[in-house]
Coordinates of C-alpha atoms and ligand atoms in Angstrom, one line a residue:
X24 CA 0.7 -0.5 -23.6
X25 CA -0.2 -4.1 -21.7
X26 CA 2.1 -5.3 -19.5
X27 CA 3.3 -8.6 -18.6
X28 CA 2.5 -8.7 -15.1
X29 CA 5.4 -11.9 -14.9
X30 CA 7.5 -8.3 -15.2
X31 CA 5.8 -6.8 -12.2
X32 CA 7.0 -7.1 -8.4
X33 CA 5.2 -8.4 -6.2
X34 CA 5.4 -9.0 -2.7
X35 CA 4.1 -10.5 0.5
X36 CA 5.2 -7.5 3.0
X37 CA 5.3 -3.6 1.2
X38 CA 6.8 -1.9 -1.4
X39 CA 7.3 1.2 1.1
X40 CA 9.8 -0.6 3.1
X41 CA 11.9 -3.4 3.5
X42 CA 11.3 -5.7 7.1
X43 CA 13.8 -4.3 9.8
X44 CA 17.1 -6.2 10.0
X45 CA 17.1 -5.6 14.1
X46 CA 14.1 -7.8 15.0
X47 CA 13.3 -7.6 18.7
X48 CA 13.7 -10.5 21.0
X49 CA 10.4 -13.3 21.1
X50 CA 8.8 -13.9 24.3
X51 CA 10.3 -16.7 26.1
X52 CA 9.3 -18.0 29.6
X53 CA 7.0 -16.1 31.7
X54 CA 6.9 -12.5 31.1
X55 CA 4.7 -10.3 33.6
X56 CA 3.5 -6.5 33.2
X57 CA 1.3 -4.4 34.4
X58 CA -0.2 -4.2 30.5
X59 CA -0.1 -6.3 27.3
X60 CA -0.5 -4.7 24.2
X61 CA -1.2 -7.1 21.4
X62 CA -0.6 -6.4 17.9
X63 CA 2.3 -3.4 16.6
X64 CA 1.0 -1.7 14.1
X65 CA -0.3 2.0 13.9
X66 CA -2.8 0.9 16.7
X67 CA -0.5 -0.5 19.1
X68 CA 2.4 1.6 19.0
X69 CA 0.3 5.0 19.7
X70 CA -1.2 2.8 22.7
X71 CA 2.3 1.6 24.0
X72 CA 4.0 4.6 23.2
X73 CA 1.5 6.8 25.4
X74 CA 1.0 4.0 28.3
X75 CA 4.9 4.2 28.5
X76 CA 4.4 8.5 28.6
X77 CA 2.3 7.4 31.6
X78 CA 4.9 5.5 33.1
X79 CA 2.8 2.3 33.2
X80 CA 4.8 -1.6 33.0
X81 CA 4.3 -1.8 29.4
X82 CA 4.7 -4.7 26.9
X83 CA 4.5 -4.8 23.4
X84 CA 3.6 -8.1 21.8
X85 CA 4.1 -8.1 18.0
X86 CA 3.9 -11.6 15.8
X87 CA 6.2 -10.3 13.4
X88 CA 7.4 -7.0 13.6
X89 CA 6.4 -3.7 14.7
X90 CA 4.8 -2.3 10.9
X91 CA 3.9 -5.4 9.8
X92 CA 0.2 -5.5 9.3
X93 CA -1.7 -2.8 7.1
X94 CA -0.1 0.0 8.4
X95 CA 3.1 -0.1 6.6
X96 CA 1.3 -1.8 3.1
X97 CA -1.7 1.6 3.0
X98 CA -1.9 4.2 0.7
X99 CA -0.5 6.5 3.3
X100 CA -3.0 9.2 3.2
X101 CA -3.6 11.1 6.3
X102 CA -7.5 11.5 6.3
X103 CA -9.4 14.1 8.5
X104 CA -12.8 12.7 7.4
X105 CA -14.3 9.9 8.4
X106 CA -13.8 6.8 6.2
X107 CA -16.5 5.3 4.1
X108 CA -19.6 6.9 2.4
X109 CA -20.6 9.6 4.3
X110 CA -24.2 10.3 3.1
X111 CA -24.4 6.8 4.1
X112 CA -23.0 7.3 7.2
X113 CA -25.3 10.3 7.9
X114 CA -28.6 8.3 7.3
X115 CA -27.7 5.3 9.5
X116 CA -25.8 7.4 12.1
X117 CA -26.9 10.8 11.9
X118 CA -26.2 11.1 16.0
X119 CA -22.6 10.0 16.0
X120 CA -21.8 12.1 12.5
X121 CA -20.5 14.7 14.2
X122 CA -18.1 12.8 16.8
X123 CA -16.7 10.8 13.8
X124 CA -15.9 13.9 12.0
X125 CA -15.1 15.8 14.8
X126 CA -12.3 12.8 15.6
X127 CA -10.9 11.7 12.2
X128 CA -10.3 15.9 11.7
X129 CA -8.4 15.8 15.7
X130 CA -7.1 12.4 14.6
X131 CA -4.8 13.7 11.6
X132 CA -4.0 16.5 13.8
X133 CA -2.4 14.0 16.2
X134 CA -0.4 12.1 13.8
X135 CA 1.3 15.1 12.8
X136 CA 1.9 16.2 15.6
X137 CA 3.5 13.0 16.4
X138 CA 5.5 13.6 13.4
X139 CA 6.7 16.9 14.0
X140 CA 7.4 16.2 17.7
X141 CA 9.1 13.2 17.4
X142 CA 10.9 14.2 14.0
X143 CA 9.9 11.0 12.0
X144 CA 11.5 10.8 8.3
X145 CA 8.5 9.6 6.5
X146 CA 8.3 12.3 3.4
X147 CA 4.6 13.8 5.1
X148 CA 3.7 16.4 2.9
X149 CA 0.4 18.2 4.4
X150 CA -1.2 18.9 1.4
X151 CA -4.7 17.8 2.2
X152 CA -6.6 14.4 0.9
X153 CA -8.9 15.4 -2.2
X154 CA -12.1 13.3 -2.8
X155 CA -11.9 13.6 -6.4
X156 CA -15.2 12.8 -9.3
X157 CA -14.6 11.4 -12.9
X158 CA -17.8 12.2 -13.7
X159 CA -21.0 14.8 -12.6
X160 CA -23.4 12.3 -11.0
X161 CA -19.7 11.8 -9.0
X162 CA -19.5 15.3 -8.4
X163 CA -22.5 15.5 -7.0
X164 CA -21.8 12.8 -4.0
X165 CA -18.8 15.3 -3.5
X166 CA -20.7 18.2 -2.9
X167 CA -23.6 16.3 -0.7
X168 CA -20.4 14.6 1.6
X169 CA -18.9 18.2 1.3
X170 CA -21.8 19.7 3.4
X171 CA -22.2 16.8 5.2
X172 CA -18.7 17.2 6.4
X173 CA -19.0 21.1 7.0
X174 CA -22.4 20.7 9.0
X175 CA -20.9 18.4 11.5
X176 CA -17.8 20.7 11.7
X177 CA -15.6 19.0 9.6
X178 CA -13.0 21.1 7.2
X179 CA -13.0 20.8 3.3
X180 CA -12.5 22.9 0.3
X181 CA -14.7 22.2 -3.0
X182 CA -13.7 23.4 -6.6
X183 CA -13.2 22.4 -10.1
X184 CA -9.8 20.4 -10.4
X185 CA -8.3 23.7 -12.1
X186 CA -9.0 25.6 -8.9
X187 CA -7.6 22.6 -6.8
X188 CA -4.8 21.6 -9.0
X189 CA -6.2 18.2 -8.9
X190 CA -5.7 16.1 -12.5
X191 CA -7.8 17.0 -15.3
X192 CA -8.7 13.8 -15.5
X193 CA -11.0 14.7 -12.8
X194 CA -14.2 17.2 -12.9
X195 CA -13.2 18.6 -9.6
X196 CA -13.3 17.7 -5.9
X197 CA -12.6 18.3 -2.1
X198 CA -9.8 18.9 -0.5
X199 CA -9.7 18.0 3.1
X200 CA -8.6 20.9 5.3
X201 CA -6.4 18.6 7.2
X202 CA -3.7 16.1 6.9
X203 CA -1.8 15.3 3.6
X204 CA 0.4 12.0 2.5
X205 CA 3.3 10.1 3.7
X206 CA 5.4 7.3 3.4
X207 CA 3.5 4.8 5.4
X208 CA 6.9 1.9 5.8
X209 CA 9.2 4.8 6.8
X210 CA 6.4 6.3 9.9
X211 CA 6.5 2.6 11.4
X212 CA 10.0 2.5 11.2
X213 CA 10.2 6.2 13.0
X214 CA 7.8 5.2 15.8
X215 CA 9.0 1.6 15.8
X216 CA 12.7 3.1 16.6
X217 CA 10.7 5.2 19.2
X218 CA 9.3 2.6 20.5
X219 CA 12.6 0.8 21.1
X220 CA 14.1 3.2 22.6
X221 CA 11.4 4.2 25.4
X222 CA 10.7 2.4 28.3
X223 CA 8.4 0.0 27.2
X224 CA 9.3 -3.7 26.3
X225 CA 9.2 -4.5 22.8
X226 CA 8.6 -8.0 22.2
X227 CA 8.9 -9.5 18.2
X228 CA 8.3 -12.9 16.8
X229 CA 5.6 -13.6 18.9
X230 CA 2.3 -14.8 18.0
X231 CA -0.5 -14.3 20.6
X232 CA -2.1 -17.8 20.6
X233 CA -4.8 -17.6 23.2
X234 CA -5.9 -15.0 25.7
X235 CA -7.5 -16.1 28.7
X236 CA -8.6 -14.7 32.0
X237 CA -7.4 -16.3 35.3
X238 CA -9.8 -16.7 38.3
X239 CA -7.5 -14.3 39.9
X240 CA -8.7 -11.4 37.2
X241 CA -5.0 -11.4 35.3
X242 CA -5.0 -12.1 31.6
X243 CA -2.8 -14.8 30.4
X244 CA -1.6 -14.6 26.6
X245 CA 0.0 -17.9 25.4
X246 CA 2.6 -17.7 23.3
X247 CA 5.3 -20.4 21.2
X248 CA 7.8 -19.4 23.2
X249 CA 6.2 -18.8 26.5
X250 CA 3.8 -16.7 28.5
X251 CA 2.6 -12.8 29.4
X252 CA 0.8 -12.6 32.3
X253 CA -0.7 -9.2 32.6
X254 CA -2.7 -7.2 34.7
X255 CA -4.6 -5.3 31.9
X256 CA -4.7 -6.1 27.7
X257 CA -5.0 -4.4 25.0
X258 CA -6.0 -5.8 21.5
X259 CA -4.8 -4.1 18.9
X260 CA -4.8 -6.9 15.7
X261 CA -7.0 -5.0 13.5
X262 CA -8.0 -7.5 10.3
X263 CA -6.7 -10.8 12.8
X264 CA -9.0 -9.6 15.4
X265 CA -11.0 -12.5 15.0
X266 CA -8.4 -15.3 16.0
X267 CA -9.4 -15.7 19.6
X268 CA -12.5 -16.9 21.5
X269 CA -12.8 -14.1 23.6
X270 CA -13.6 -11.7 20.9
X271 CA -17.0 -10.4 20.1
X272 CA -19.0 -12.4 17.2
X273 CA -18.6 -9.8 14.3
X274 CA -16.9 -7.3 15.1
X275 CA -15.0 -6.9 11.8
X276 CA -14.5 -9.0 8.9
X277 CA -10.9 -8.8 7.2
X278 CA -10.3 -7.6 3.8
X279 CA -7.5 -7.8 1.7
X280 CA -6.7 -4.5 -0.1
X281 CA -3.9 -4.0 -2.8
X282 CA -1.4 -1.1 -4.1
X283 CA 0.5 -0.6 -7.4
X284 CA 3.2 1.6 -8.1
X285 CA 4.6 2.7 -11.3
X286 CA 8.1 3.0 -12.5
X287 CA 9.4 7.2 -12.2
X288 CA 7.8 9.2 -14.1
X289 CA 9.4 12.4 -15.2
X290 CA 8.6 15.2 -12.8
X291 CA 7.2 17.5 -15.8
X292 CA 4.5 14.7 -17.1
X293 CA 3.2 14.9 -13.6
X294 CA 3.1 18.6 -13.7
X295 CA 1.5 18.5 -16.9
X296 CA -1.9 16.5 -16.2
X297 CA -2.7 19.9 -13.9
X298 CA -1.8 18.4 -10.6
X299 CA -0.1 21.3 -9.6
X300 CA -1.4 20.6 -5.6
X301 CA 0.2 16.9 -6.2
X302 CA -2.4 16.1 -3.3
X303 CA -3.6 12.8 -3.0
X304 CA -6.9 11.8 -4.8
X305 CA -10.1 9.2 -4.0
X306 CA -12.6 8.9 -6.8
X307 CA -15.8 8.4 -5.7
X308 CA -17.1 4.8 -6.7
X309 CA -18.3 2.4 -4.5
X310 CA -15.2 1.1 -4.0
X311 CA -12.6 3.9 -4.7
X312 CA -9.3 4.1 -6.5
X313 CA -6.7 6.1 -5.2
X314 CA -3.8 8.1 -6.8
X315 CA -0.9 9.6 -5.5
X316 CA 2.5 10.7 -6.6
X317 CA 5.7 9.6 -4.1
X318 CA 8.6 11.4 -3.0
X319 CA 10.7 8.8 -5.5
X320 CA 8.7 10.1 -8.3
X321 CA 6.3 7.2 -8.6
X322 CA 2.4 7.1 -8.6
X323 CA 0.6 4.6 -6.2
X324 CA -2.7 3.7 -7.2
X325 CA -4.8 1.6 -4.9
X326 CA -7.7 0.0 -4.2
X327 CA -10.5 -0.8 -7.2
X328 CA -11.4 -4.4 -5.8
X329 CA -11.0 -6.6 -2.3
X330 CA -11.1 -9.4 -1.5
X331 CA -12.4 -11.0 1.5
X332 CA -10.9 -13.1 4.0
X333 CA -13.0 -16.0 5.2
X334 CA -11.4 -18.0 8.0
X335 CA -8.6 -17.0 10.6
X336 CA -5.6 -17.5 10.6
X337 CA -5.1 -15.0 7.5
X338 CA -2.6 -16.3 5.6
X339 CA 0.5 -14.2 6.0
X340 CA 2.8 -14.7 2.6
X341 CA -0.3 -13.2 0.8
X342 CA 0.5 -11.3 -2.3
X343 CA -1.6 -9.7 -5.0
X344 CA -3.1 -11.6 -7.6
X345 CA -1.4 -10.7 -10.8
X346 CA -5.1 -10.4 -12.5
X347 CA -6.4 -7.5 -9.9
X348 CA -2.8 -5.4 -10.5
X349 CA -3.7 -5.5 -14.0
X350 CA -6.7 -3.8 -13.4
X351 CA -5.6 -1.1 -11.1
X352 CA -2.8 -0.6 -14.0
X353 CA -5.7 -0.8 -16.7
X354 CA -7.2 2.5 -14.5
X355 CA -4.4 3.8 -14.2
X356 CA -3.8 4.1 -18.1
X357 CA -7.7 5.0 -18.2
X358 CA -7.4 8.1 -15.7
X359 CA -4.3 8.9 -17.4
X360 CA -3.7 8.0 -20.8
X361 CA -1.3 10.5 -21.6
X362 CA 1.2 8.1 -18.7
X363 CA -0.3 4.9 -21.0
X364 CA 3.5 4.1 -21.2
X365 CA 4.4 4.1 -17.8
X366 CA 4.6 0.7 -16.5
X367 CA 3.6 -0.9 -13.0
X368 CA 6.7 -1.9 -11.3
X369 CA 5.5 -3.3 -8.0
X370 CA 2.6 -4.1 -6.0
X371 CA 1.1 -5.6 -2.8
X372 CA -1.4 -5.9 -0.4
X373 CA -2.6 -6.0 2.9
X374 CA -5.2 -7.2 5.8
X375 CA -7.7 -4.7 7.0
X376 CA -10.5 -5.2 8.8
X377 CA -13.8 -3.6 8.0
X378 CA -16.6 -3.1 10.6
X379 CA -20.5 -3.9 9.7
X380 CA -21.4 -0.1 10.5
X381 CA -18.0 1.8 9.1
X382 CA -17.8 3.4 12.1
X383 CA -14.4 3.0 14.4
X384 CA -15.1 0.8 17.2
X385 CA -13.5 0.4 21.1
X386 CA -15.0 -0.9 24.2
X387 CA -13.9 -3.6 26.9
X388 CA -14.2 -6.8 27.5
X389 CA -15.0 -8.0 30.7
X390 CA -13.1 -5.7 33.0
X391 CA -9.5 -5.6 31.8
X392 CA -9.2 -5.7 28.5
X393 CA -9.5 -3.2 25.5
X394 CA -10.0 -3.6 21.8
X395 CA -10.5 -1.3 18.8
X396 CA -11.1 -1.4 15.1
X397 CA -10.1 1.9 13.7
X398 CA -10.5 1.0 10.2
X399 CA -12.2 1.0 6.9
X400 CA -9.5 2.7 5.3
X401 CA -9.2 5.9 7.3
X402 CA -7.1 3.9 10.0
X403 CA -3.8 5.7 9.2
X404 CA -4.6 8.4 11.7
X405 CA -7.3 6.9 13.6
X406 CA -5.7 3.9 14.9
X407 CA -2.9 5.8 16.8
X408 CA -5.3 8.9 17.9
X409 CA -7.9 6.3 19.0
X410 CA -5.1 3.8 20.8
X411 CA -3.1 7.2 22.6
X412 CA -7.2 7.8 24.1
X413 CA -7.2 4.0 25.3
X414 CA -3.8 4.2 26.9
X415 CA -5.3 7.0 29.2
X416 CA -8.8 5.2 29.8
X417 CA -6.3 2.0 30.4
X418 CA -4.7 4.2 33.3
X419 CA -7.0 6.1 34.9
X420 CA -10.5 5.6 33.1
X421 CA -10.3 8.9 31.3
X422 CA -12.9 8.9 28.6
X423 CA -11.8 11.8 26.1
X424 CA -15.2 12.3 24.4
X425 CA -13.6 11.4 20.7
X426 CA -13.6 8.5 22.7
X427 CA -16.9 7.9 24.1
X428 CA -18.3 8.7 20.4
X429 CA -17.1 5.3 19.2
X430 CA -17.4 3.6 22.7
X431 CA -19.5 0.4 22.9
X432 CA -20.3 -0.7 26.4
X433 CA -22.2 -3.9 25.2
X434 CA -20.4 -5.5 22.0
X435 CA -23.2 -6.7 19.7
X436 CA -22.3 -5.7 15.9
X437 CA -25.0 -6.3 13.2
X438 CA -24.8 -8.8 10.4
X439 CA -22.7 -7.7 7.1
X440 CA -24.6 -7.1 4.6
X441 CA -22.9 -7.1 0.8
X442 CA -19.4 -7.9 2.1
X443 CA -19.8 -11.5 0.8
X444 CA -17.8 -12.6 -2.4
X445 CA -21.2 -12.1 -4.7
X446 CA -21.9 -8.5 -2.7
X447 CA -18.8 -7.3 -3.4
X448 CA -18.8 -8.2 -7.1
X449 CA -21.7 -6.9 -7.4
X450 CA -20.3 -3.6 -5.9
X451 CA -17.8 -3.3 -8.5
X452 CA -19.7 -4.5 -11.3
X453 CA -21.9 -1.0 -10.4
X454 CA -18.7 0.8 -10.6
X455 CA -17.8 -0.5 -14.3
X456 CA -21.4 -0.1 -15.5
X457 CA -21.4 3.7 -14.5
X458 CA -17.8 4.0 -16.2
X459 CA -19.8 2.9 -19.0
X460 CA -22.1 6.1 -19.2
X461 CA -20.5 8.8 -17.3
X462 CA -18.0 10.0 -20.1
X463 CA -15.1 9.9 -18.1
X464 CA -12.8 8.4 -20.9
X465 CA -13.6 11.5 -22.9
X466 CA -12.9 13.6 -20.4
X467 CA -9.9 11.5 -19.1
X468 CA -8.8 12.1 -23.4
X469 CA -9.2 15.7 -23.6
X470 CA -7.0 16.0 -19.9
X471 CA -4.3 14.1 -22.1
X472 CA -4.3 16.0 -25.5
X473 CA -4.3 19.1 -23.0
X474 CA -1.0 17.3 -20.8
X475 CA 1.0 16.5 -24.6
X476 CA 0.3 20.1 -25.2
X477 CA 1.2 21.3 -21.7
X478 CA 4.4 19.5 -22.3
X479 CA 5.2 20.1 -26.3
X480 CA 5.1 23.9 -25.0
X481 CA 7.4 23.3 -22.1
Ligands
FAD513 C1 -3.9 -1.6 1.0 C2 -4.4 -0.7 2.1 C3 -4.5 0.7 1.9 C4 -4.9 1.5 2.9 N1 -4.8 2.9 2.7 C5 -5.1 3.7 3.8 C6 -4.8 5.1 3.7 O1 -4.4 5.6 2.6 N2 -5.1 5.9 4.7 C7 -5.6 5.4 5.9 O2 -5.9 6.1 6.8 N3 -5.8 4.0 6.1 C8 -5.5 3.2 5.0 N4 -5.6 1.8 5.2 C9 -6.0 1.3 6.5 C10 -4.9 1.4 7.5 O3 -3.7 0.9 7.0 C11 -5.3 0.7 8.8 O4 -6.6 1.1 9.2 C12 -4.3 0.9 9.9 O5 -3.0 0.7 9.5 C13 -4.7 -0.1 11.1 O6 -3.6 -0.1 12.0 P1 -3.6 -1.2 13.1 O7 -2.5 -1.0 14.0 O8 -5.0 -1.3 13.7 O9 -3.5 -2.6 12.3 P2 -2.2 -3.4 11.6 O10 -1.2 -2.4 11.1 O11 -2.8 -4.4 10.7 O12 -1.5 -4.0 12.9 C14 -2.0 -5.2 13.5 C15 -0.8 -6.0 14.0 O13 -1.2 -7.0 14.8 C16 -0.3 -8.1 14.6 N5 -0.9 -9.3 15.1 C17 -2.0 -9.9 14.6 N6 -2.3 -11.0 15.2 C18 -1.4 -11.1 16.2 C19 -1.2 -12.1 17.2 N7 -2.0 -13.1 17.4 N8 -0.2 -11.9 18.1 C20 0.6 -10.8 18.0 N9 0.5 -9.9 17.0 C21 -0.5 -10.0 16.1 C22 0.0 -8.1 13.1 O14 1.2 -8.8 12.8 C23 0.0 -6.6 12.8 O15 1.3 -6.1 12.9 C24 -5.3 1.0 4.2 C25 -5.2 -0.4 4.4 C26 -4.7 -1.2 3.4 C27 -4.6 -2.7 3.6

């Protein structure tokens, strides 16, 4: 059935949440501390939250409000693999493979642990994070990244989607041995209310305009409302990195990455396309779509397309284009036709930034101030790990070596190559011609007749 997307929601923050009705006092006059954190999303809150462990003078300085940026608007799928292609990622990297798997597999460790210990509401089941094929030349990059993954000590279980309990749909998979999925809106909200409540200063409403050093070493951070003079910084803007001067020539470009949800579903349709494990699932294109059911009996489906941002500032009251939800409901219906009823109720989008290599990044600038780009859609987990790491190098130059795998002493990033508008048509276009050929409609058919039967018997 095509929907009239005028019927659709669709807004400029998330679906997951709604903004926080106790916003957090702006910066006004001069504020000093011992360190500035800029930016409050996944990133900067595991940075503040462990500098304030530390006991350091922490503040936090957030434009809108902690949750704002990406981390609220993902897909909320804890990842222990690295994001990105891995065989890709092997070629061009093949020394720093095992350090990225070795940290996105400690990474979603972390992040439950932070969960568990800090007893966030967010609906985290740990039930893994399947790379899932529609089709066998698909199957194939599963089994290559699977070993990939394995050599370099990674953790992840391959079979066909009967022995995973992934969809029919699909021809089979892997299933990450670590990490699972979550309600990204309610974990900011957990380690937002964390945040407030510890000893480090939360400060909301307050755009970071400049950031300059002072001959006398401290970093000044101009604000609307005033100042924040600090002895040590922090960036932690992800996709709006590249507002200030004092940031490194390409160290990320921002894209802007959207999510659909469907209306409920009735538990026993899900059940019935085989997705017994109800984990997560990434198809293997170029550029990925992403399923996953939801504690309120939903399915989110991401990805398909992005867009690129080309010139800072981003523009904030971004929300989908009514054109690109269509499509993600369009694949939707085409993984799943036997759901071809179910409706998209809501979507929106979000700013992430993507680095030339696909590799997290951190390093310094000058002597006193630390930025990182934990990213290209594996951020969830990474950001926080990666930000709790620079909180200890902040204090007493610690270098964990999850760390000193993704740490740049010298900032020079290569050019990005297909990211333009054309490149990343092209990219998709590659997608839909394989669709063309690889026989997943038939095999997306036969899961349905199989689900109507699964159900007529129930
Ligand atoms: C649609 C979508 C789906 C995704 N799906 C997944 C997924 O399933 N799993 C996964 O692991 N990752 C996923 N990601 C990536 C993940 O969300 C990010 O990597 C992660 O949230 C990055 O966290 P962050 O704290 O670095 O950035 P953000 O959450 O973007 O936080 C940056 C913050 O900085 C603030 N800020 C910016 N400029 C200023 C300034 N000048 N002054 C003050 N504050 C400022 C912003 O308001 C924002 O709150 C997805 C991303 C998107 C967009």
């Amino acid at each position: 059935m095509k929907q009239d997307m005028t019927e659709v929601e669709l807004h400029t923050f998330s679906g997951w949440i709604d903004p926080p009705t106790d916003l957090q006092p702006a910066v006004a006059g001069e504020v000093t501390c011992d360190v500035a954190v800029i930016g409050g999303g996944v990133g900067g809150m595991g940075t503040t939250m462990r500098l304030a462990e530390r006991g350091q003078d922490v503040a936090l300085i957030e434009a809108e409000f902690l949750g704002y940026g990406s981390s609220s608007r993902n897909g909320g799928h804890i990842s222990g693999a690295p994001g990105g292609d891995l065989r890709m990622l092997k070629l061009f990297y093949p020394k720093q493979m095992k350090g990225m798997v070795v940290l996105a597999d400690h990474a979603a460790e972390y992040l439950q642990g932070k969960i568990r210990d800090l007893d966030i509401d967010c609906d985290y089941v740990p039930n893994g994070l399947a790379m899932v094929a529609v089709s066998p030349i698909q199957m194939l990059r599963v089994k290559a990244c699977a070993a990939i993954l394995r050599s370099a000590g990674g953790r992840g279980k391959v079979g066909t989607a009967e022995e995973l309990g992934i969809p029919r749909a699909f021809m089979g998979g892997m299933i990450e041995g670590v990490g699972g999925m979550l309600n990204p809106g309610k974990m900011c909200r957990g380690l937002r209310a964390n945040l407030i409540a510890s000893s480090a200063r939360v400060y909301e409403q307050t755009k970071v305009t400049d950031v300059r050093r002072r001959d006398d070493g401290k970093v000044v951070l101009t604000t609307p409302g005033g100042t924040v003079v600090a002895a040590k910084v922090v960036l932690s803007t992800n996709a709006y990195s590249g507002e200030w001067d004092i940031v490194p020539e390409r160290l990320s470009i921002p894209a802007y990455l959207i999510e659909a949800e469907t209306e409920p579903i009735d538990p026993k349709r899900i059940e019935a396309l085989g997705w017994t494990s109800r984990t997560g699932v990434l198809s293997q294109h170029q550029i990925m779509e992403h399923f996953r059911v939801t504690e309120r009996g939903t399915i989110v489906i991401g990805v398909r397309r992005v867009q690129r941002g080309t010139s800072y500032p981003l523009p904030q009251d971004k929300a989908p284009d009514p054109d690109l939800v269509k499509e993600l409901e369009h694949a939707f219906h085409t993984r799943f036709p036997s759901l071809s009823d179910v409706r998209v109720a809501q979507a929106w989008g979000g700013w992430m930034a993507i680095t030339s290599s696909w590799i997290s990044l951190a390093g310094k600038l000058q002597d006193n101030i630390w930025y990182s780009i934990c990213c290209n859609g594996h951020g969830l987990a990474q950001a926080p790990y990666i930000g709790s790491l620079i909180a200890d190098n902040v204090v007493d130059g610690a270098m964990h070596e999850d760390l000193a795998g993704i740490w740049l002493d010298e900032p020079k990033f290569p050019p990005f190559v297909l990211m333009g508008k054309a490149g990343l048509r092209t990219i998709w276009a590659i997608d839909r011609f394989n669709d063309l050929f690889n026989g997943h409609k038939r095999r997306a058919r036969r899961a349905a007749e199989a689900a109507n039967a699964a159900l007529a018997k129930a």
